[in-house]
Coordinates of C-alpha atoms in Angstrom, one line a residue:
X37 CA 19.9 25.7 74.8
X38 CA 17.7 23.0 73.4
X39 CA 13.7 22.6 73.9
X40 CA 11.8 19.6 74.8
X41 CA 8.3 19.5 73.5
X42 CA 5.5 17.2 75.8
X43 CA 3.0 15.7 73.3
X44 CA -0.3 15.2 76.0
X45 CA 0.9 17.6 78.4
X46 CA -2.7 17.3 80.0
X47 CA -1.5 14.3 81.4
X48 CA -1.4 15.6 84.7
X49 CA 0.6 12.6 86.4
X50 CA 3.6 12.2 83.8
X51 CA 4.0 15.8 82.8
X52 CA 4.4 16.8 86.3
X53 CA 6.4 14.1 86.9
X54 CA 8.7 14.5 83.7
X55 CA 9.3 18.4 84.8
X56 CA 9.7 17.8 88.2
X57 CA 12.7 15.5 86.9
X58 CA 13.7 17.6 84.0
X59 CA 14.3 21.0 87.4
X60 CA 16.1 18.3 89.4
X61 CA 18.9 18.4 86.7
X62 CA 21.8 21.3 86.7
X63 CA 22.9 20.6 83.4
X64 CA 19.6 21.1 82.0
X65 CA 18.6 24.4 83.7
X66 CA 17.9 27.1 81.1
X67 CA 16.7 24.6 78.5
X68 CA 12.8 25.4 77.0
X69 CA 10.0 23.3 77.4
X70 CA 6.5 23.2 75.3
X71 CA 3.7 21.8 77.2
X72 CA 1.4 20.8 74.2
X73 CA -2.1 19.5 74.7
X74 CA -5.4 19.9 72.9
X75 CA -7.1 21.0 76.0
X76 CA -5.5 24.5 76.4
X77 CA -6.5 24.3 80.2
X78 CA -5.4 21.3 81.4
X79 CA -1.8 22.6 79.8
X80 CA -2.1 26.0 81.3
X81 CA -2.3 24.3 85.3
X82 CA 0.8 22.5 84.5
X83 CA 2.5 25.4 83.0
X84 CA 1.6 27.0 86.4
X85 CA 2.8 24.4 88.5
X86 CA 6.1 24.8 86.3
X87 CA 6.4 28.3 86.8
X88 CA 5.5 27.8 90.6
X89 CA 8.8 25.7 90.2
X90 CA 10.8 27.4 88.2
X91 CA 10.6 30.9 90.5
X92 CA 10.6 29.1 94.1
X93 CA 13.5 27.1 92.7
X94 CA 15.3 30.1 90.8
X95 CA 15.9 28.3 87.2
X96 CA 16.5 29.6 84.0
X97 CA 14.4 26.9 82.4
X98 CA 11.4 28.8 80.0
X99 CA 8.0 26.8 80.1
X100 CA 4.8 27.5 77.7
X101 CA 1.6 25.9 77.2
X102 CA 0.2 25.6 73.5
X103 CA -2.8 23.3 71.7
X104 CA -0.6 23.7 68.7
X105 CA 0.9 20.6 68.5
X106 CA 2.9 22.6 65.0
X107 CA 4.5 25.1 67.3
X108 CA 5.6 22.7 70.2
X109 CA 7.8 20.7 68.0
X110 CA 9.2 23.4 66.2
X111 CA 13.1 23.2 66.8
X112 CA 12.7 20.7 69.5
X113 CA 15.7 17.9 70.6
X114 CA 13.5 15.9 72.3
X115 CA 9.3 14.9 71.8
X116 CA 8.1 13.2 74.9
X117 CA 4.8 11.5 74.5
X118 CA 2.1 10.9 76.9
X119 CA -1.5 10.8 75.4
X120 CA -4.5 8.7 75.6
X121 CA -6.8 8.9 72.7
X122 CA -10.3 8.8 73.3
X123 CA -9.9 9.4 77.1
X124 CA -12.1 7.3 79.7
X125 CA -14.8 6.9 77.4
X126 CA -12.9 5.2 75.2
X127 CA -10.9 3.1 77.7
X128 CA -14.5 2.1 79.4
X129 CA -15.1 0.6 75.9
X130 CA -12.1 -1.1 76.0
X131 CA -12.7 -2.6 79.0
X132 CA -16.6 -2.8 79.2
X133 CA -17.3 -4.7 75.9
X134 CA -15.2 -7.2 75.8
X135 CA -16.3 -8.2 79.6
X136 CA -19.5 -8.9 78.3
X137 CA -18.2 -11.5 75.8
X138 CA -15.9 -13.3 79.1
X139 CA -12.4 -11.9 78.5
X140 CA -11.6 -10.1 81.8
X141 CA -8.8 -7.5 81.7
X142 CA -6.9 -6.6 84.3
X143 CA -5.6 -3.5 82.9
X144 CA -6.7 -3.3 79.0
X145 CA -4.3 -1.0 77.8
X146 CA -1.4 -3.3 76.0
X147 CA -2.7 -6.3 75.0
X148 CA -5.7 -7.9 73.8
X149 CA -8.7 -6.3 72.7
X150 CA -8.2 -3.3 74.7
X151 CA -4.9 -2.8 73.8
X152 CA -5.3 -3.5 70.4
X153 CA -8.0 -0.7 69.6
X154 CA -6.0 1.7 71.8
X155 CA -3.5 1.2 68.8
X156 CA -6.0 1.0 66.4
X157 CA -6.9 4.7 68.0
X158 CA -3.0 6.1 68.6
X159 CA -1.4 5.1 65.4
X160 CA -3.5 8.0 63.4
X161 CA -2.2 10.4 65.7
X162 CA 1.7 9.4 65.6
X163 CA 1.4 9.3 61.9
X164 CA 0.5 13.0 62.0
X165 CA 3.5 13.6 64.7
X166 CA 5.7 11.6 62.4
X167 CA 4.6 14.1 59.8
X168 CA 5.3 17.1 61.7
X169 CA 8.6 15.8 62.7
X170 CA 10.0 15.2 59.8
X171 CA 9.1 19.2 58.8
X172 CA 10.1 20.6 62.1
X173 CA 12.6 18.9 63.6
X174 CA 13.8 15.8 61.9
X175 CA 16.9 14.8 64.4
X176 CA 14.6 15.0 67.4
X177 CA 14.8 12.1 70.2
X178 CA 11.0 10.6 70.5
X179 CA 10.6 9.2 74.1
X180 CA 7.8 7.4 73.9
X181 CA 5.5 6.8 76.3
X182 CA 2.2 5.8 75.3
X183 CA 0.7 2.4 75.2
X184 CA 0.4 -0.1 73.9
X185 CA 3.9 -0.3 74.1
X186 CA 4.6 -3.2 72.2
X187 CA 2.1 -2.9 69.5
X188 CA 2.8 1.0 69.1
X189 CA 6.4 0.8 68.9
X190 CA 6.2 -2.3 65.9
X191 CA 4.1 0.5 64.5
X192 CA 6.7 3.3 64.6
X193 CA 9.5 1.0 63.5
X194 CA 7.6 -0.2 60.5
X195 CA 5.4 2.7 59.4
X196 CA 7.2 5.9 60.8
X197 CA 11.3 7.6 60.5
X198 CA 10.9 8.5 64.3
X199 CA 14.3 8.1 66.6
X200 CA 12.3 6.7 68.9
X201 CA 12.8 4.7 71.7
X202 CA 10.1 3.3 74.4
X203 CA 9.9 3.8 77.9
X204 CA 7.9 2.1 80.6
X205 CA 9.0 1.9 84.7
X206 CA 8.4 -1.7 84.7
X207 CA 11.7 -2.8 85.2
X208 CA 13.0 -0.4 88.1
X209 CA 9.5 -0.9 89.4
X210 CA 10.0 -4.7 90.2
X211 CA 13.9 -4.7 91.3
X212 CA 12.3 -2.5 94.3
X213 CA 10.2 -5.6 94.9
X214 CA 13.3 -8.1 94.0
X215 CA 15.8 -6.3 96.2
X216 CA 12.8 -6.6 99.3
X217 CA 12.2 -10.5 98.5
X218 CA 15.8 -10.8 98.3
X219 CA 16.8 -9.0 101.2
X220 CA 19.5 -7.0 99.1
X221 CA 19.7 -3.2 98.4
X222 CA 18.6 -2.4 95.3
X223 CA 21.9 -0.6 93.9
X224 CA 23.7 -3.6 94.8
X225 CA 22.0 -6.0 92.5
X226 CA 23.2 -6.2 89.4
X227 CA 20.7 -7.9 86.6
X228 CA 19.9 -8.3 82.4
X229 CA 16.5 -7.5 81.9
X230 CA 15.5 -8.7 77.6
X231 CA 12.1 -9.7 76.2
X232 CA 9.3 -7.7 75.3
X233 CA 7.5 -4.5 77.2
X234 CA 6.1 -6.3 80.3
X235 CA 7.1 -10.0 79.2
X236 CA 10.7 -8.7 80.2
X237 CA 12.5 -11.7 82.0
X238 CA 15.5 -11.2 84.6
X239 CA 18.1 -13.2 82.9
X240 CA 20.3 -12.9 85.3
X241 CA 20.3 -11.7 89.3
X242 CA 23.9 -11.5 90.9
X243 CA 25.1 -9.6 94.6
X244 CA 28.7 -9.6 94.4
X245 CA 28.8 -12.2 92.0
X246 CA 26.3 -14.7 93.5
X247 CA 23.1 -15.4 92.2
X248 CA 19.7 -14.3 93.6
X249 CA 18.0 -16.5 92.3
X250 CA 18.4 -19.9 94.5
X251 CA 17.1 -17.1 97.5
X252 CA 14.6 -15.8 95.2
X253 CA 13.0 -18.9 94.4
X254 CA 12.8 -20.5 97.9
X255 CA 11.1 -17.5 99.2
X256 CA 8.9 -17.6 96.8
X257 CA 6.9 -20.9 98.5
X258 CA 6.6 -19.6 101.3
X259 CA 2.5 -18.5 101.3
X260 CA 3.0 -14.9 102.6
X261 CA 5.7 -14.3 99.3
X262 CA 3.8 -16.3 96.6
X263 CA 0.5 -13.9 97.9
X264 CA 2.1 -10.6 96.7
X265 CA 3.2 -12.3 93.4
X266 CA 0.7 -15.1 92.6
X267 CA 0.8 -14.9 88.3
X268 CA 4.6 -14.1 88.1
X269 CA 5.4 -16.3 91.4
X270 CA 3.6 -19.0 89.7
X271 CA 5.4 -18.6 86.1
X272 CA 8.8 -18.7 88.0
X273 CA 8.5 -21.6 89.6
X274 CA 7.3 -23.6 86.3
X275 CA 9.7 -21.6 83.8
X276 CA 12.4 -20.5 86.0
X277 CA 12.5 -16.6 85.6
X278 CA 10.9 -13.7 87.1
X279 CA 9.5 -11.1 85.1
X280 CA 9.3 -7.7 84.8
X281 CA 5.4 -6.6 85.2
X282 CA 2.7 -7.0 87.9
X283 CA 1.1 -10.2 88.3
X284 CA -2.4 -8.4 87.1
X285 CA -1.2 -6.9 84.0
X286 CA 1.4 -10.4 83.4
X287 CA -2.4 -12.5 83.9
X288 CA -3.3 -10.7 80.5
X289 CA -0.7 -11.8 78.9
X290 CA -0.5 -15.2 79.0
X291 CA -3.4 -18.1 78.4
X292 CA -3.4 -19.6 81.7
X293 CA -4.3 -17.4 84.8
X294 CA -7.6 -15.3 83.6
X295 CA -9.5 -17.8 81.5
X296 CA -12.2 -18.9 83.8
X297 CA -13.5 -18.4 87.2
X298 CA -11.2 -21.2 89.1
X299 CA -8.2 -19.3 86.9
X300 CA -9.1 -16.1 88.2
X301 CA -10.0 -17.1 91.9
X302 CA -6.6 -19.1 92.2
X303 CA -4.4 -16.3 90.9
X304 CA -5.9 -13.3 90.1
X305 CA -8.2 -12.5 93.2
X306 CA -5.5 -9.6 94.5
X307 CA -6.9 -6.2 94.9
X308 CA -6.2 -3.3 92.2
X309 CA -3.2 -4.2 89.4
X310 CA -3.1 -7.7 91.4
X311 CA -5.4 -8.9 88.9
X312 CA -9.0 -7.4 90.2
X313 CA -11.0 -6.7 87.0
X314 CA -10.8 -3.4 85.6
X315 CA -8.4 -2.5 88.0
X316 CA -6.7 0.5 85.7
X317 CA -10.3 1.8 84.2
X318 CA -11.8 1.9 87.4
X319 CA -8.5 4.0 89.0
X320 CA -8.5 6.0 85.9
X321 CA -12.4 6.8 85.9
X322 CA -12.0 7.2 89.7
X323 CA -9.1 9.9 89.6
X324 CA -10.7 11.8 86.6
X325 CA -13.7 12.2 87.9
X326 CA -12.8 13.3 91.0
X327 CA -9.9 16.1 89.8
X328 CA -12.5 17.1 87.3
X329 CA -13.1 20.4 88.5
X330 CA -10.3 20.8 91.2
X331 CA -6.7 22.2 90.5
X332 CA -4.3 19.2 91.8
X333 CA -1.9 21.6 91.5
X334 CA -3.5 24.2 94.0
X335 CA -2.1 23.6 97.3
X336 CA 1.6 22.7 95.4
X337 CA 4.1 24.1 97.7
X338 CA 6.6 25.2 94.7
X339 CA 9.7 22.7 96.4
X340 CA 11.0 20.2 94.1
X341 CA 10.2 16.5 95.0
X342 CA 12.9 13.7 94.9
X343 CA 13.6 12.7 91.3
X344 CA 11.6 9.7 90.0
X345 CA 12.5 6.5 89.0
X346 CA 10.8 7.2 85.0
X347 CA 14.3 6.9 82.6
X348 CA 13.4 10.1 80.8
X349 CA 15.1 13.1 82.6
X350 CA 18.2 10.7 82.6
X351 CA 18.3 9.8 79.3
X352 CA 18.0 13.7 78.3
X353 CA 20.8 14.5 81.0
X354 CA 23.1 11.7 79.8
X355 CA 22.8 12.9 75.8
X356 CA 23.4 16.1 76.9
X357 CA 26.2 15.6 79.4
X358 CA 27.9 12.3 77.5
X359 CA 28.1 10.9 80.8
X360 CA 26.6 7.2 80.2
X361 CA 23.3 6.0 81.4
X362 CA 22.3 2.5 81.3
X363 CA 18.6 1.3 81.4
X364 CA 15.9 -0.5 79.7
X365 CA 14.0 0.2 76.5
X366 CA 12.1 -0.4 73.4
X367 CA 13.3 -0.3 69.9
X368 CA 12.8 -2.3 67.0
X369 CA 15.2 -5.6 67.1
X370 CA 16.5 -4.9 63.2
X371 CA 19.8 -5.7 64.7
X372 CA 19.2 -8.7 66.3
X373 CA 19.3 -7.9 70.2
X374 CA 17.6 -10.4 71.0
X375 CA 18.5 -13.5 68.3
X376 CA 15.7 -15.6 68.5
X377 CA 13.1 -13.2 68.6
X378 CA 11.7 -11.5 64.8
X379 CA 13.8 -8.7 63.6
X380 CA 10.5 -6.8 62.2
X381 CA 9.3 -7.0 66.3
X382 CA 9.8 -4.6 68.8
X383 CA 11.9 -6.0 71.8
X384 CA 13.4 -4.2 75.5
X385 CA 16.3 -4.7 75.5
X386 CA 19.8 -2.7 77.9
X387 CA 20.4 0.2 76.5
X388 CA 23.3 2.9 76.7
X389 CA 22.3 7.1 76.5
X390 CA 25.4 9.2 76.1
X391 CA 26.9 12.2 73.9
X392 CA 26.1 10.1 70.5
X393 CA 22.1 8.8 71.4
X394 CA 21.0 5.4 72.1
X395 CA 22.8 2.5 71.8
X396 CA 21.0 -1.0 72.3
X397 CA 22.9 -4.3 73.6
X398 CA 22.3 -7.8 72.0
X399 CA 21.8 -10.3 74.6
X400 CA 21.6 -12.7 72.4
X401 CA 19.3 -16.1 72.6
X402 CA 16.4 -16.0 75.2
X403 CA 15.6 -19.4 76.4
X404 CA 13.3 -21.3 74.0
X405 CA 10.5 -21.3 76.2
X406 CA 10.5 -18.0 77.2
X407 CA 10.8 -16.8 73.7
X408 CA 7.6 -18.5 72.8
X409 CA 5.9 -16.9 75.4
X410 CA 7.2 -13.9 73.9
X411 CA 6.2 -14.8 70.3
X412 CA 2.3 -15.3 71.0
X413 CA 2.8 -11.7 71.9
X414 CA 4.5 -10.4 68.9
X415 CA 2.4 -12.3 67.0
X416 CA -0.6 -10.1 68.3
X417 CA 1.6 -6.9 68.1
X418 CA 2.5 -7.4 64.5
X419 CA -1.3 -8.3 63.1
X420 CA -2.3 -5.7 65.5
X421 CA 0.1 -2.8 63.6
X422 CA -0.4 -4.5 59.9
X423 CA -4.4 -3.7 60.7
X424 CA -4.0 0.0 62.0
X425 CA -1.6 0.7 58.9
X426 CA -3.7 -0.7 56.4
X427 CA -7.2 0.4 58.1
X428 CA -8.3 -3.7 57.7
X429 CA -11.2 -4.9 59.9
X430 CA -10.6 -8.4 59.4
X431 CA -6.9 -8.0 60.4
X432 CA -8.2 -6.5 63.5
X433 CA -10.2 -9.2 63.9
X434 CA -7.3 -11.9 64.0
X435 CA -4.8 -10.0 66.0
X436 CA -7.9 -10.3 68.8
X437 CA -8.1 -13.8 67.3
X438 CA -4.7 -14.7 68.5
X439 CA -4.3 -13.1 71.9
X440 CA -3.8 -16.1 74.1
X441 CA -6.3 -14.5 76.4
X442 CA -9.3 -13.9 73.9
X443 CA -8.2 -16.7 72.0
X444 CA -8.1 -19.4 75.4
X445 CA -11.8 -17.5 76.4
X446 CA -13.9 -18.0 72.9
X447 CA -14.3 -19.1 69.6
X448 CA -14.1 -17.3 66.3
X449 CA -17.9 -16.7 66.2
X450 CA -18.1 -14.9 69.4
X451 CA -14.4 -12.8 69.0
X452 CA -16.3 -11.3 65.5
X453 CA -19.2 -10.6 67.3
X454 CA -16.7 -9.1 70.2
X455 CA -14.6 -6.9 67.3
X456 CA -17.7 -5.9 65.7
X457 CA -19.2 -4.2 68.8
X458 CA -16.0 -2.7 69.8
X459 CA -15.6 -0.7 66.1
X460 CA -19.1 0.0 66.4
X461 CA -18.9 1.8 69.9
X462 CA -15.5 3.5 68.8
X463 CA -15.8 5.0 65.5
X464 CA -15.7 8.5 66.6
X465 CA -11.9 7.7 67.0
X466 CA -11.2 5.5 64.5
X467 CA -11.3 7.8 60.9
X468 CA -9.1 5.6 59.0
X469 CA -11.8 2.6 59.2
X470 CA -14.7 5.1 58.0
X471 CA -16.5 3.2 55.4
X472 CA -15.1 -0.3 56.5
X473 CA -17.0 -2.5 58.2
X474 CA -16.2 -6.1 59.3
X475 CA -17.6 -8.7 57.5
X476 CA -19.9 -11.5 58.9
X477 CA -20.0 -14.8 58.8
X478 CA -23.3 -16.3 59.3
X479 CA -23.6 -19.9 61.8
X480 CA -24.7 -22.7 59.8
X481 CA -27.2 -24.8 61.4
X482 CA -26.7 -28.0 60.8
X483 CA -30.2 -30.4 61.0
X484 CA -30.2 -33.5 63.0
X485 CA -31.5 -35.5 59.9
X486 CA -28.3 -34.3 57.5
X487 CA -26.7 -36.4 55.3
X488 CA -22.9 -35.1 54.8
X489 CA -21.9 -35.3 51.2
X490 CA -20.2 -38.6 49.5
X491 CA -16.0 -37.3 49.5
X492 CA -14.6 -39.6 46.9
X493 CA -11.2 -40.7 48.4
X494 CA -8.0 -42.0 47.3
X495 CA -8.4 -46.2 47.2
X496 CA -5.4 -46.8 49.2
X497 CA -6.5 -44.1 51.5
X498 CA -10.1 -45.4 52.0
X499 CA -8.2 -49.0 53.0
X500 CA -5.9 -47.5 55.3
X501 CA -9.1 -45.7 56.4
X502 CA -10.9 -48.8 56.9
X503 CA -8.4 -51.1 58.6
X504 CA -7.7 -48.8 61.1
X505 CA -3.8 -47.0 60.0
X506 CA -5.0 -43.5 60.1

């Protein structure tokens, strides 16, 4: 029987998610699982919640908890991979600084500058996995899913040989929310999801062949719609599609909804991942500091939930079993999947699990516009991965530089200032930047009484000047 191995099994939510899946499954019973986390403890109360499982629920299925990250992957099929470097202190960071500076994130974790040190922290740590991989078990299925998803996933196509792909529940997430503005059960809509992780756009939105979207649209004026969905209400009705993430994290995204105070009281004044500041820090800090001591696990009654909505224990089941599972994911877009988009980027894209892997569908040309929005993504994602390969503080500084966010909030001066504090507060995570520093650039002050230096110019320029053509 094969083994899975759960990099960041201390991840109390996912893990416990992923095996409550993983039990639901028939044709995986008897399979092994390695619950692998540097904190030995937090792995040891989901290996008893497993085994609560496992013995109320009578399966074969062998669970064990190790911090050796060596002996987890050791003959294992499939690496699942759910870990946060740095923790809360490093996410408060994230978070924290650049508020001071006027860049307000919603949930800092994928994009700008708190998803771009979160790479800048992760990509370390998936080098080393990469590593051990290769040794251990060098055909294994990586199902990734840590953020940034985007950034991290350019990183593993680039810099890694992983057979990964990248997971996220943002698209089955919102067709509950489509099939309840619709008025259509879910299983009965069929869609194309392509773009990028969370800048995903519903290409198409059929029931029986007729399109959603006319009903779609026109619910979305009415006021008590557009409230639930003010950022990606507002984007469809100027571009004409609906996308695949909530309207808090989307307002991070994009240079237009979180830029100033009329921005953010106009579309971004939602409680929690609506677009309230800090929203996933403060539910984070809020959850981990209450379960600090407790065991969530402790009043687990050993019965097996309903299985989730996250792809994984599918994707496992449908490799396994050859039968065919269809969903959405992240790979590297080598092949073109989606045509107008770089082939060295990371796109999600429909994608079919069976008996031979993972095999991604082109859907071939996005609409121009929604492919730039796209691009000023990917533009971010590939500086961002460039600077955590090469360990370079001043690309770090202009993948910042170029997030629409950051980049529609200040000016060079102040995003240096802004990149230099962050490395400063995180350089107990960041080992590959030891020694590097970034460099400054000093404002010129410029007298009142200065005379600007004579610029010799072209004669026929200088008359063209002076009559007024240029």
């Amino acid at each position: 029987m094969f083994k899975i191995a759960i990099i960041g099994a201390g991840s109390i939510v996912f893990c416990s998610t992923f095996l409550n899946d993983i039990f639901n499954v028939p044709e995986l019973n008897g399979c092994e699982i390695a619950l692998m986390d540097p904190n030995i403890d937090k792995a040891n109360k989901v290996k008893n919640y497993a085994d609560k499982l496992i013995l109320e629920n009578g399966l074969k299925t062998k669970v064990y908890a190790t911090s050796d990250r060596k002996d987890s992957l050791k003959n294992a099929k499939y690496v699942i991979c759910t870990f946060l470097i740095g923790g809360i202190g490093a996410f408060g960071h994230d978070y924290e600084i650049p508020l001071r500076y006027g860049v307000d994130q919603c949930i800092a974790d994928s994009i700008g500058p708190g998803g771009i040190f979160r790479l800048l922290r992760t990509a370390p740590v998936y080098d080393s996995i990469n590593k051990d991989i290769n040794e251990l078990c060098p055909d294994a299925y990586v199902l990734n899913y840590v953020n940034p998803m985007g950034a991290l996933c350019t990183y593993l196509s680039r810099y890694t040989s992983l057979k990964y792909v990248g997971l996220c529940h943002g698209v089955q997430t919102t067709m509950d929310l489509i099939s309840g503005y619709v008025d259509v059960p879910k299983e009965d809509i069929d869609f194309v999801a392509a773009g990028i992780n969370h800048m995903a756009w519903f290409l198409e939105l059929t029931h029986n062949g007729k399109d959603l979207y006319p009903k779609l649209k026109q619910n979305m004026e009415k006021p008590e719609f557009y409230v639930n969905e003010k950022v990606r209400g507002e984007l469809m009705r100027q571009c004409g599609y609906f996308m695949t993430e909530s309207s808090g994290h989307l307002s991070e995204y994009l240079p237009w909804f979180r830029k100033n105070k009329l921005s953010l009281d106009a579309y971004c004044d939602m409680p929690d991942f609506g677009g309230e500041s800090g929203a996933a820090y403060h539910f984070t800090k809020n959850i981990s500091e209450k379960y600090a001591d407790a065991d969530v696990f402790e009043l687990e009654s050993g019965k097996l939930e309903s299985r989730s909505k996250e792809y994984c224990s599918y994707i496992i089941e449908a490799i396994e079993t050859g039968v065919p599972f269809l969903f959405n994911g992240n790979v590297a877009n080598d092949e073109l999947f989606i045509s107008n988009l770089p082939g060295d980027s990371c796109v999600e894209v429909p994608i079919y699990a069976d008996k031979q892997g993972l095999h991604p569908l082109s859907v071939g040309k996005l609409p121009n516009h929604l492919a730039a929005m796209n691009l000023s993504n990917i533009t971010v994602q590939s500086l961002a991965a460039q600077a955590a390969y090469e360990a370079d503080p001043e690309m770090v500084f202009w993948a910042i530089s170029m997030d629409p966010l950051t980049s529609a909030v200040l000016n060079l001066d102040q995003i240096r200032a802004m990149t230099a504090e962050m490395f400063d507060a995180q350089r107990q995570w960041l080992p590959q930047f030891d020694g590097k520093t970034l460099k400054k650039t000093p404002t010129i002050n410029i007298p009142g009484d200065v005379n600007p230096v004579n610029v010799p110019l072209d004669p026929a320029l200088a008359i063209n000047m002076r009559f007024g053509k240029l």
